[in-house]
Amino acid sequence: MPPEQFFHSPQHPTQRRYEALRAFYLEGQSAERVATAFGYTVSGVYSLTRDFKTWLNADTASDHFFVTPVRGRRVNDNHDQVQNLVVTLRKKYLSVPDIKAMLDAVELPVSEKQVYNIVTTQGFARLPRRNREARAQTVDNVKLAATKARLLDFQSERFQTQQTIGGLCLLPYLHRLGIAQWLQNARYPSSRAIPRLNALLCFVALKLASVRRYTVDDLWCLDRGLGLLAGLNVLPKAAWFSSYSHRVTRTMNVEWLQRLNTLWAERGLLSDTANLDFTTIPYWGDDAHLENNGAGTRHKALSSMSAALAHDPDSGIITDGDTTVRHANKAGVVIEFLDFYKHTSDVPLRYVVFDSQFTTDENLARLDEAEIKFVTIRRRGPQILSRLQALASNAWKTIRVPTAAGRTRSLTALDELIEPSGYGRKLRQVALVGHGRQQPTLLITNDFELALETLVRKYARRWLVEKTISEQIEFFHLNRVSSSMVIKVDFDLTMTLLAHKLYRLLAADLPGYSHQTSRTLFERFLYNSGDVAITDTQIIIAMKKKRHLPALLTAMEPFQHPSIPWLGGRALVFRGASRSS
């Protein structure tokens, strides 16, 4: 546009009114000519002149054409609301970064400096140094009305997170391994407000952050870091999680776990051995349809759900989980697992290792017919114990079994053949003493060729699944279910297994930490706050300074700048922040 045209053909209504009045009064043009030049009617021009004279004669006239600039900081319309919230949160002993992160979550974007200024001007003293548990307990006491969860529009913005920014480091694994794409194609429910992938990532985000119970710990609604992981502004409220779980079936969980196992097999993460074990998931309400199961941590039987878990001893991955086990079908779980494994992996399963309560002698014979080697414990009867005690000492031999960290342990063993009545053929039995228990342990197997030390070591590695189950209870809070609906708990377990596998993938990329538990990985690497900046092409994640941050950033280097489809196609950039508080 030529500069002179800007004045001859004004587009803005205020400018057009100014140019018309200037032509009428200063240049002396007629009303008809002014109306033709600026697109008014003649009566409209006279109306302009009338209003202009009224404005000139007014004692308290407002700006008719021009805005007079006001010096100083612009006063926000929500200044009082922000100040009241900051004061309220500070009275609950929240730090300035935590207050800033919560205000971002409720869509009151203010700078950390503004929060600090309000805190200091209101006379609050500096908070004492607190450990992680005390700080988390303080945040748990805060209740704010969170905004409604919605898909991010990925407009350029900046915000702070509380203590969950490290979970974003697991996004590249979801993308690169194709897990996110498989979640997108799964048969799980979906809705127009929150699509399937984003909905499932909401559950995964809570599992990664070690949230205890959906119906109690609802502070995720005030953390934009968790929301970003799922492609949302914030995660939905607890009622949404319960409503979504009502639409899930056991078939959906089985199909998803089968797909996931196929992925692990393609990546070479599955061995030829599976460790099987049961765990008890207690329900603290009053529901008559649940059976009583023994709980090892409580040393008594509880109204609960019995869950069967399958664990790969090499990778540490839990490959299958089933909470629909009842007393009537408990002995057939090992056969059901073989059917599950057969349809998910090209890696031949050669060994299953399990406890004696897992199956019967008849099912052991079925395993032998399927050419599956097994190692399990035999129940100790009085006659068996009497016979072993009567044996001469030269019938036993001392073996050295490899343990962790390259060490060995001495055990006394008796290797012999037996023929159980329900099995119908011979089995190999190994009796072990000197392992810290009063009574000998009896191992039975259909593998007659495996060296004695290797056989004992193979069964000893079954204790890894017990350690993993303990981790599921302590970190993923498997014993804090908020529903007696078995299928809802089964879905919760399925999402737990996915979160557990993501932690195992991260551990494999952290030299020296490959065998650490999920809790250790979370507390040392992922439990951190920081800043997030969303631009037109990137999502920059700046994590605050921490002792183990360099190792985490090193592990993230191969994943720098991946384009994440459910994050608006933005590339993730991981870096360290310039501050630690």
Coordinates of C-alpha atoms in Angstrom, one line a residue:
M1 CA 0.0 0.0 0.0
P2 CA 1.4 3.4 -0.9
P3 CA 1.7 5.7 2.1
E4 CA -0.7 8.3 0.8
Q5 CA -3.4 5.7 0.3
F6 CA -3.3 5.0 4.0
F7 CA -4.7 8.5 4.6
H8 CA -7.0 8.6 1.5
S9 CA -8.6 5.2 2.1
P10 CA -8.6 4.5 5.9
Q11 CA -9.7 1.0 6.9
H12 CA -10.0 1.4 10.7
P13 CA -13.3 3.0 11.8
T14 CA -11.7 5.4 14.2
Q15 CA -9.1 6.6 11.6
R16 CA -11.9 7.0 9.0
R17 CA -13.9 9.1 11.4
Y18 CA -10.8 11.3 12.1
E19 CA -10.0 11.8 8.4
A20 CA -13.6 12.7 7.5
L21 CA -13.8 15.3 10.3
R22 CA -10.4 16.7 9.3
A23 CA -11.6 17.1 5.6
F24 CA -14.8 18.8 6.7
Y25 CA -13.4 21.3 9.2
L26 CA -9.8 21.9 8.2
E27 CA -10.0 21.5 4.4
G28 CA -13.5 23.0 4.1
Q29 CA -15.0 20.1 2.0
S30 CA -18.8 19.8 1.7
A31 CA -20.7 17.1 3.5
E32 CA -21.6 15.5 0.2
R33 CA -18.0 15.3 -0.9
V34 CA -16.8 13.9 2.5
A35 CA -19.6 11.3 2.4
T36 CA -18.6 10.2 -1.1
A37 CA -14.8 10.0 -0.2
F38 CA -15.1 8.1 3.0
G39 CA -18.2 5.9 2.5
Y40 CA -20.7 7.8 4.7
T41 CA -24.2 9.1 4.0
V42 CA -24.7 12.9 4.2
S43 CA -26.7 12.5 7.3
G44 CA -24.0 10.3 8.7
V45 CA -21.4 13.1 8.2
Y46 CA -23.6 15.5 10.1
S47 CA -24.0 13.0 12.9
L48 CA -20.2 12.8 13.1
T49 CA -19.9 16.6 13.4
R50 CA -22.6 16.7 16.1
D51 CA -20.9 14.0 18.2
F52 CA -17.5 15.7 17.7
K53 CA -18.9 19.1 19.1
T54 CA -20.4 17.3 22.1
W55 CA -17.1 15.7 22.9
L56 CA -15.3 19.0 22.6
N57 CA -17.7 20.7 25.0
A58 CA -17.7 17.9 27.6
D59 CA -16.0 18.6 31.0
T60 CA -14.7 15.1 31.4
A61 CA -14.2 14.0 27.8
S62 CA -12.7 10.6 27.1
D63 CA -10.2 10.0 24.4
H64 CA -12.0 10.3 21.1
F65 CA -9.3 9.3 18.7
F66 CA -6.0 8.7 20.6
V67 CA -5.0 6.8 23.7
T68 CA -2.8 8.5 26.2
P69 CA -0.1 6.1 27.4
V70 CA 0.1 5.4 31.1
R71 CA 3.5 5.1 32.6
G72 CA 4.4 2.0 34.8
R73 CA 3.5 -1.7 34.8
R74 CA 0.1 -2.5 33.4
V75 CA -2.3 -3.6 36.1
N76 CA -3.8 -7.0 35.3
D77 CA -7.5 -7.5 35.7
N78 CA -6.9 -10.7 37.8
H79 CA -4.3 -9.1 40.1
D80 CA -6.4 -9.4 43.2
Q81 CA -7.3 -13.0 42.4
V82 CA -3.7 -13.9 41.8
Q83 CA -2.6 -12.2 45.0
N84 CA -5.2 -14.0 47.1
L85 CA -4.3 -17.3 45.7
V86 CA -0.6 -16.8 46.3
V87 CA -1.2 -15.8 49.9
T88 CA -3.5 -18.8 50.4
L89 CA -0.9 -21.2 49.0
R90 CA 2.0 -19.7 50.9
K91 CA 0.0 -20.1 54.1
K92 CA 0.1 -23.8 53.3
Y93 CA 3.9 -23.6 53.1
L94 CA 4.3 -24.0 49.4
S95 CA 7.4 -22.8 47.8
V96 CA 7.5 -20.1 45.1
P97 CA 8.1 -22.6 42.2
D98 CA 5.3 -24.8 43.4
I99 CA 2.9 -21.8 43.6
K100 CA 4.0 -20.7 40.1
A101 CA 3.3 -24.3 38.7
M102 CA -0.1 -24.4 40.3
L103 CA -1.1 -21.0 38.9
D104 CA 0.0 -22.1 35.5
A105 CA -2.3 -25.2 35.8
V106 CA -5.4 -23.1 36.7
E107 CA -4.6 -20.8 33.7
L108 CA -3.4 -17.8 35.7
P109 CA 0.0 -17.3 34.0
V110 CA 2.3 -15.1 36.1
S111 CA 6.0 -15.0 36.4
E112 CA 7.9 -16.5 39.3
K113 CA 9.2 -13.0 40.1
Q114 CA 5.7 -11.8 40.5
V115 CA 4.9 -14.6 42.9
Y116 CA 8.1 -13.8 44.8
N117 CA 7.2 -10.2 45.0
I118 CA 3.7 -10.9 46.4
V119 CA 5.2 -13.3 49.0
T120 CA 7.8 -10.8 50.2
T121 CA 5.5 -7.8 50.2
Q122 CA 3.0 -9.8 52.3
G123 CA 5.6 -10.4 54.9
F124 CA 6.2 -14.1 54.5
A125 CA 9.5 -15.5 55.8
R126 CA 11.8 -17.8 53.8
L127 CA 10.7 -21.5 54.0
P128 CA 13.1 -23.9 55.8
R129 CA 14.9 -26.6 53.8
R130 CA 12.7 -29.7 53.6
N131 CA 13.2 -33.2 52.2
R132 CA 11.1 -34.7 49.4
E133 CA 8.6 -36.4 51.7
A134 CA 7.8 -33.3 53.7
R135 CA 7.5 -31.2 50.6
A136 CA 5.2 -33.7 48.9
Q137 CA 3.0 -33.9 52.1
T138 CA 2.7 -30.1 52.0
V139 CA 1.5 -30.1 48.4
D140 CA -1.0 -32.9 49.2
N141 CA -2.8 -30.5 51.5
V142 CA -3.7 -28.0 48.7
K143 CA -7.1 -28.0 47.0
L144 CA -7.7 -25.7 44.0
A145 CA -10.4 -25.8 41.4
A146 CA -8.5 -27.2 38.4
T147 CA -9.4 -26.3 34.9
K148 CA -11.2 -28.8 32.6
A149 CA -8.9 -31.1 30.7
R150 CA -8.7 -30.5 27.0
L151 CA -6.4 -31.2 24.1
L152 CA -3.5 -28.8 23.8
D153 CA -3.7 -26.3 20.9
F154 CA 0.2 -26.0 21.1
Q155 CA 0.2 -22.3 20.9
S156 CA 3.6 -20.8 21.9
E157 CA 3.8 -20.6 25.7
R158 CA 5.9 -21.2 28.7
F159 CA 5.0 -22.8 32.0
Q160 CA 6.5 -24.5 35.0
T161 CA 5.9 -28.0 36.4
Q162 CA 6.0 -29.3 39.9
Q163 CA 8.0 -32.6 40.4
T164 CA 7.0 -34.6 37.3
I165 CA 8.9 -33.1 34.4
G166 CA 11.3 -36.1 34.4
G167 CA 8.4 -38.4 33.2
L168 CA 8.6 -36.6 29.8
C169 CA 11.9 -38.3 29.3
L170 CA 10.0 -41.5 28.7
L171 CA 8.0 -40.1 25.7
P172 CA 10.7 -40.9 23.2
Y173 CA 10.5 -44.6 24.2
L174 CA 6.7 -44.5 23.6
H175 CA 7.3 -43.0 20.1
R176 CA 10.5 -44.8 18.9
L177 CA 9.4 -48.3 19.8
G178 CA 6.0 -47.8 18.3
I179 CA 4.1 -48.2 21.6
A180 CA 2.1 -45.1 21.1
Q181 CA 1.0 -46.2 17.6
W182 CA -0.1 -49.5 19.0
L183 CA -2.0 -47.7 21.8
Q184 CA -3.7 -45.7 19.1
N185 CA -4.7 -48.8 17.2
A186 CA -5.8 -50.8 20.3
R187 CA -9.5 -51.6 21.0
Y188 CA -9.7 -49.5 24.1
P189 CA -12.5 -46.9 24.4
S190 CA -12.2 -43.4 22.9
S191 CA -14.2 -40.2 22.9
R192 CA -14.4 -37.0 20.9
A193 CA -13.1 -34.9 23.9
I194 CA -10.1 -37.1 24.7
P195 CA -9.0 -39.6 21.9
R196 CA -7.9 -43.1 22.7
L197 CA -4.1 -42.5 22.7
N198 CA -4.4 -39.4 24.9
A199 CA -6.8 -41.2 27.3
L200 CA -4.5 -44.2 27.8
L201 CA -1.5 -41.9 28.3
C202 CA -3.4 -40.3 31.1
F203 CA -3.3 -43.6 33.0
V204 CA 0.4 -44.1 32.1
A205 CA 1.3 -40.6 33.3
L206 CA -0.2 -41.4 36.8
K207 CA 1.6 -44.7 37.0
L208 CA 4.9 -43.1 36.0
A209 CA 4.4 -40.5 38.8
S210 CA 3.6 -43.1 41.5
V211 CA 0.2 -41.8 42.2
R212 CA -1.3 -43.8 45.0
R213 CA -5.1 -43.9 44.5
Y214 CA -7.1 -42.1 41.8
T215 CA -9.9 -41.2 44.2
V216 CA -7.6 -39.6 46.8
D217 CA -4.5 -38.1 45.2
D218 CA -6.1 -35.8 42.6
L219 CA -3.4 -33.2 42.6
W220 CA -2.4 -34.3 39.1
C221 CA -5.1 -31.8 37.9
L222 CA -2.7 -29.0 39.0
D223 CA 0.4 -30.3 37.2
R224 CA 0.8 -29.3 33.6
G225 CA 3.8 -31.6 33.2
L226 CA 1.6 -34.7 33.6
G227 CA -0.9 -33.2 31.2
L228 CA 1.7 -32.5 28.6
L229 CA 2.8 -36.2 28.6
A230 CA -0.8 -37.0 27.5
G231 CA -1.0 -34.1 25.1
L232 CA -3.5 -32.3 27.4
N233 CA -3.4 -29.0 29.3
V234 CA -3.9 -31.0 32.5
L235 CA -5.0 -34.5 33.3
P236 CA -8.7 -35.1 33.9
K237 CA -10.3 -35.4 37.3
A238 CA -10.7 -38.7 39.2
A239 CA -14.3 -39.3 38.0
W240 CA -13.1 -39.5 34.4
F241 CA -10.6 -42.2 35.2
S242 CA -13.3 -44.3 36.9
S243 CA -15.8 -43.7 34.1
Y244 CA -13.2 -44.7 31.5
S245 CA -12.3 -48.0 33.3
H246 CA -16.0 -49.0 33.2
R247 CA -15.8 -49.5 29.5
V248 CA -12.8 -51.8 29.4
T249 CA -13.0 -55.6 29.1
R250 CA -10.5 -58.3 29.8
T251 CA -10.2 -59.1 26.1
M252 CA -8.9 -55.6 25.4
N253 CA -6.2 -56.1 28.1
V254 CA -5.2 -59.5 26.8
E255 CA -4.9 -58.2 23.2
W256 CA -2.8 -55.3 24.2
L257 CA -0.4 -57.4 26.3
Q258 CA 0.0 -59.8 23.4
R259 CA 0.8 -56.9 21.1
L260 CA 3.3 -55.6 23.6
N261 CA 5.0 -59.0 23.9
T262 CA 5.4 -59.2 20.2
L263 CA 7.2 -55.8 20.3
W264 CA 9.5 -57.0 23.1
A265 CA 10.3 -60.2 21.1
E266 CA 11.1 -58.1 18.0
R267 CA 13.5 -56.0 20.0
G268 CA 15.2 -59.1 21.4
L269 CA 14.1 -58.4 25.0
L270 CA 12.6 -61.8 25.7
S271 CA 14.5 -64.9 26.7
D272 CA 13.5 -68.6 26.6
T273 CA 12.6 -68.6 30.3
A274 CA 9.5 -67.2 32.2
N275 CA 9.2 -67.0 35.9
L276 CA 5.6 -67.3 37.2
D277 CA 4.1 -66.2 40.5
F278 CA 1.0 -65.1 42.3
T279 CA 0.3 -61.9 44.2
T280 CA -2.6 -60.9 46.3
I281 CA -4.4 -57.6 45.7
P282 CA -6.5 -56.8 48.7
Y283 CA -9.7 -54.9 48.7
W284 CA -10.4 -53.0 51.9
G285 CA -14.2 -52.6 51.3
D286 CA -16.9 -55.1 51.9
D287 CA -17.7 -57.2 48.8
A288 CA -19.0 -60.7 49.1
H289 CA -18.1 -61.8 45.6
L290 CA -14.4 -61.6 46.3
E291 CA -12.5 -64.7 47.5
N292 CA -10.1 -64.9 50.5
N293 CA -6.5 -65.2 49.4
G294 CA -3.4 -65.4 51.6
A295 CA -1.4 -62.1 51.8
G296 CA 2.2 -62.5 52.6
T297 CA 2.7 -59.0 53.8
R298 CA -0.2 -59.3 56.2
H299 CA 0.4 -63.0 57.1
K300 CA -3.3 -63.8 56.9
A301 CA -6.1 -64.4 54.4
L302 CA -7.9 -61.3 53.1
S303 CA -10.9 -60.6 50.8
S304 CA -8.9 -59.9 47.7
M305 CA -8.1 -60.6 44.0
S306 CA -5.4 -63.1 43.1
A307 CA -3.2 -62.0 40.2
A308 CA -0.8 -64.1 38.2
L309 CA 2.3 -62.4 36.8
A310 CA 4.9 -63.7 34.3
H311 CA 8.4 -62.2 34.4
D312 CA 11.4 -62.5 32.1
P313 CA 14.5 -63.0 34.3
D314 CA 17.0 -61.5 31.7
S315 CA 15.3 -58.2 30.8
G316 CA 13.2 -57.8 34.0
I317 CA 10.1 -57.2 32.0
I318 CA 6.7 -58.5 33.3
T319 CA 5.2 -60.0 30.2
D320 CA 1.7 -61.0 31.4
G321 CA -0.6 -60.1 34.2
D322 CA -4.1 -61.5 35.0
T323 CA -6.2 -60.5 38.0
T324 CA -9.2 -62.8 37.0
V325 CA -7.6 -65.8 38.7
R326 CA -10.1 -67.7 40.9
H327 CA -9.6 -70.7 43.2
A328 CA -11.3 -72.9 40.7
N329 CA -8.9 -72.1 37.8
K330 CA -5.7 -71.4 39.7
A331 CA -4.1 -74.7 38.8
G332 CA -4.6 -74.0 35.1
V333 CA -2.9 -70.6 35.0
V334 CA 0.4 -72.0 33.7
I335 CA -1.3 -73.7 30.8
E336 CA -3.2 -70.4 30.0
F337 CA 0.2 -68.6 30.0
L338 CA 1.6 -71.0 27.4
D339 CA -1.4 -70.2 25.2
F340 CA -0.9 -66.5 25.7
Y341 CA 2.9 -66.7 25.0
K342 CA 2.4 -68.9 21.9
H343 CA 0.4 -66.2 20.1
T344 CA 2.8 -63.3 21.0
S345 CA 6.4 -64.3 20.4
D346 CA 8.6 -65.9 17.9
V347 CA 11.1 -66.7 20.6
P348 CA 10.5 -70.4 21.6
L349 CA 9.7 -70.7 25.3
R350 CA 11.8 -73.5 26.7
Y351 CA 11.5 -73.0 30.5
V352 CA 8.9 -72.0 33.0
V353 CA 9.8 -71.6 36.6
F354 CA 7.1 -71.4 39.3
D355 CA 6.0 -72.2 42.8
S356 CA 4.3 -75.5 43.8
Q357 CA 0.9 -73.9 44.2
F358 CA 0.8 -73.0 40.5
T359 CA -0.3 -76.3 39.1
T360 CA -0.9 -80.0 39.6
D361 CA 1.0 -83.1 38.6
E362 CA -1.4 -83.7 35.7
N363 CA -0.6 -80.2 34.3
L364 CA 3.1 -80.9 34.8
A365 CA 2.6 -83.9 32.5
R366 CA 0.9 -81.6 29.9
L367 CA 4.0 -79.3 30.0
D368 CA 6.2 -82.3 29.4
E369 CA 4.1 -83.3 26.4
A370 CA 4.4 -79.8 25.0
E371 CA 8.2 -80.1 25.3
I372 CA 8.4 -77.3 27.9
K373 CA 11.0 -77.7 30.6
F374 CA 9.8 -76.7 34.0
V375 CA 11.4 -76.1 37.4
T376 CA 9.2 -75.9 40.5
I377 CA 9.1 -76.6 44.2
R378 CA 7.7 -79.8 45.6
R379 CA 5.7 -79.8 48.7
R380 CA 7.5 -81.3 51.7
G381 CA 5.6 -84.2 53.3
P382 CA 6.7 -85.9 56.6
Q383 CA 7.7 -89.1 54.8
I384 CA 9.9 -87.2 52.4
L385 CA 11.6 -85.3 55.2
S386 CA 12.2 -88.5 57.2
R387 CA 13.7 -90.2 54.2
L388 CA 16.1 -87.3 53.5
Q389 CA 17.2 -87.2 57.2
A390 CA 17.9 -90.9 57.1
L391 CA 20.3 -90.6 54.2
A392 CA 24.0 -90.9 54.7
S393 CA 26.1 -87.8 54.6
N394 CA 28.1 -89.1 51.6
A395 CA 24.9 -89.1 49.5
W396 CA 24.9 -85.3 49.6
K397 CA 27.4 -83.1 47.7
T398 CA 28.5 -79.4 48.1
I399 CA 28.0 -77.1 45.2
R400 CA 28.8 -73.5 44.6
V401 CA 26.0 -71.5 43.0
P402 CA 26.7 -68.1 41.3
T403 CA 25.0 -65.1 42.9
A404 CA 24.9 -61.4 42.2
A405 CA 28.1 -59.3 41.7
G406 CA 30.1 -62.3 40.5
R407 CA 30.0 -64.0 43.9
T408 CA 29.2 -67.6 44.7
R409 CA 27.4 -69.4 47.6
S410 CA 27.9 -72.9 49.0
L411 CA 24.9 -75.2 49.2
T412 CA 24.5 -78.9 50.0
A413 CA 22.4 -80.8 47.4
L414 CA 21.0 -84.2 46.7
D415 CA 20.3 -85.0 43.1
E416 CA 18.1 -88.0 42.5
L417 CA 15.2 -89.4 40.4
I418 CA 11.6 -89.8 41.6
E419 CA 8.3 -90.9 40.1
P420 CA 5.3 -89.0 41.4
S421 CA 2.0 -90.9 41.3
G422 CA 0.1 -88.1 39.4
Y423 CA 2.8 -87.5 36.9
G424 CA 3.2 -91.0 35.5
R425 CA 6.9 -90.8 34.6
K426 CA 10.2 -90.0 36.2
L427 CA 11.3 -86.5 37.4
R428 CA 14.5 -85.1 38.6
Q429 CA 14.5 -84.0 42.3
V430 CA 17.1 -81.8 43.9
A431 CA 17.0 -81.3 47.7
L432 CA 18.9 -78.2 49.0
V433 CA 20.1 -77.4 52.5
G434 CA 22.3 -74.7 53.9
H435 CA 20.3 -71.9 52.3
G436 CA 19.2 -70.3 55.6
R437 CA 16.0 -72.3 56.2
Q438 CA 15.4 -75.1 58.7
Q439 CA 13.8 -77.5 56.2
P440 CA 15.3 -78.5 52.9
T441 CA 14.0 -77.1 49.7
L442 CA 12.8 -79.6 47.0
L443 CA 13.2 -78.7 43.4
I444 CA 11.6 -81.0 40.7
T445 CA 12.2 -80.7 37.0
N446 CA 11.9 -82.6 33.7
D447 CA 15.3 -81.4 32.6
F448 CA 17.8 -84.3 33.2
E449 CA 20.7 -82.7 31.3
L450 CA 21.1 -79.3 32.9
A451 CA 24.1 -79.1 35.3
L452 CA 23.1 -79.1 39.0
E453 CA 24.6 -75.6 39.7
T454 CA 22.9 -74.1 36.7
L455 CA 19.5 -75.7 37.6
V456 CA 19.7 -74.2 41.1
R457 CA 20.7 -70.9 39.7
K458 CA 17.8 -70.9 37.3
Y459 CA 15.3 -71.5 40.1
A460 CA 17.0 -68.9 42.4
R461 CA 16.4 -66.3 39.7
R462 CA 12.7 -66.9 40.2
W463 CA 13.0 -64.8 43.3
L464 CA 13.5 -61.8 41.0
V465 CA 9.8 -62.0 40.2
E466 CA 9.0 -61.8 43.9
K467 CA 11.2 -58.7 44.1
T468 CA 9.4 -57.2 41.1
I469 CA 6.0 -57.9 42.6
S470 CA 7.1 -56.2 45.7
E471 CA 8.1 -53.2 43.5
Q472 CA 4.6 -53.2 42.0
I473 CA 3.1 -53.0 45.4
E474 CA 5.4 -50.3 46.8
F475 CA 5.9 -48.0 43.9
F476 CA 3.0 -48.6 41.6
H477 CA 0.7 -49.1 44.7
L478 CA -0.9 -52.3 43.4
N479 CA -2.5 -53.0 46.8
R480 CA -4.3 -49.6 46.9
V481 CA -7.1 -50.4 44.5
S482 CA -10.2 -48.2 44.7
S483 CA -12.6 -50.7 43.3
S484 CA -13.8 -54.2 43.8
M485 CA -14.4 -54.6 40.1
V486 CA -11.9 -57.2 38.9
I487 CA -11.8 -56.0 35.3
K488 CA -11.1 -52.4 36.5
V489 CA -8.2 -53.7 38.6
D490 CA -7.1 -55.8 35.7
F491 CA -6.9 -52.7 33.5
D492 CA -5.1 -50.9 36.2
L493 CA -2.6 -53.7 36.3
T494 CA -2.2 -53.6 32.5
M495 CA -1.3 -49.9 32.6
T496 CA 1.0 -50.6 35.6
L497 CA 2.9 -53.2 33.5
L498 CA 3.3 -50.7 30.6
A499 CA 4.8 -48.1 33.0
H500 CA 7.0 -50.8 34.6
K501 CA 8.4 -51.7 31.1
L502 CA 9.1 -48.0 30.3
Y503 CA 11.2 -47.8 33.4
R504 CA 13.1 -51.0 32.4
L505 CA 13.8 -49.5 29.0
L506 CA 15.1 -46.3 30.7
A507 CA 17.2 -48.4 33.1
A508 CA 18.9 -50.2 30.2
D509 CA 20.1 -46.8 28.9
L510 CA 21.6 -45.8 32.2
P511 CA 24.9 -47.6 32.8
G512 CA 25.2 -48.9 36.3
Y513 CA 21.5 -48.6 37.0
S514 CA 20.1 -51.4 34.8
H515 CA 19.0 -53.4 37.8
Q516 CA 17.6 -50.6 39.9
T517 CA 14.0 -50.6 40.9
S518 CA 11.4 -48.2 39.4
R519 CA 11.3 -46.3 42.7
T520 CA 15.1 -45.7 42.6
L521 CA 14.9 -44.5 39.0
F522 CA 12.1 -42.2 39.7
E523 CA 13.6 -40.6 42.8
R524 CA 17.1 -40.2 41.4
F525 CA 16.4 -39.3 37.8
L526 CA 12.7 -38.4 37.0
Y527 CA 11.5 -36.7 40.2
N528 CA 12.4 -33.2 39.2
S529 CA 10.7 -29.9 38.4
G530 CA 11.6 -27.5 35.6
D531 CA 10.4 -25.2 32.8
V532 CA 8.6 -26.1 29.5
A533 CA 8.6 -23.8 26.5
I534 CA 6.4 -24.6 23.5
T535 CA 7.4 -23.0 20.2
D536 CA 6.2 -23.4 16.6
T537 CA 8.6 -26.4 16.1
Q538 CA 9.9 -27.6 19.5
I539 CA 9.0 -28.4 23.0
I540 CA 12.0 -27.4 25.2
I541 CA 12.1 -29.3 28.5
A542 CA 14.6 -27.7 30.9
M543 CA 15.1 -29.7 34.1
K544 CA 16.5 -28.1 37.2
K545 CA 20.0 -29.0 38.4
K546 CA 20.2 -32.3 40.2
R547 CA 22.9 -34.8 41.0
H548 CA 21.9 -37.4 38.5
L549 CA 20.8 -35.0 35.8
P550 CA 24.0 -35.3 33.6
A551 CA 23.5 -39.1 33.3
L552 CA 19.8 -38.6 32.4
L553 CA 20.7 -36.0 29.7
T554 CA 23.3 -38.3 28.3
A555 CA 20.7 -41.1 28.0
M556 CA 18.4 -38.7 26.2
E557 CA 21.0 -37.6 23.6
P558 CA 20.0 -40.3 21.1
F559 CA 16.4 -39.1 21.4
Q560 CA 17.1 -35.4 20.9
H561 CA 14.6 -33.7 18.5
P562 CA 12.2 -36.5 17.9
S563 CA 9.0 -35.4 16.3
I564 CA 6.1 -36.5 18.6
P565 CA 2.8 -36.8 16.6
W566 CA 0.4 -36.4 19.6
L567 CA 2.4 -33.3 20.7
G568 CA 1.5 -31.4 17.6
G569 CA 4.5 -32.8 15.7
R570 CA 6.9 -30.8 17.8
A571 CA 10.4 -32.0 18.5
L572 CA 11.4 -32.7 22.0
V573 CA 14.5 -31.0 23.3
F574 CA 15.9 -32.0 26.7
R575 CA 18.3 -29.7 28.5
G576 CA 19.4 -28.6 32.0
A577 CA 18.0 -25.4 33.5
S578 CA 20.2 -22.7 34.8
R579 CA 18.7 -22.8 38.3
S580 CA 18.1 -25.4 41.0
S581 CA 15.3 -23.9 43.0

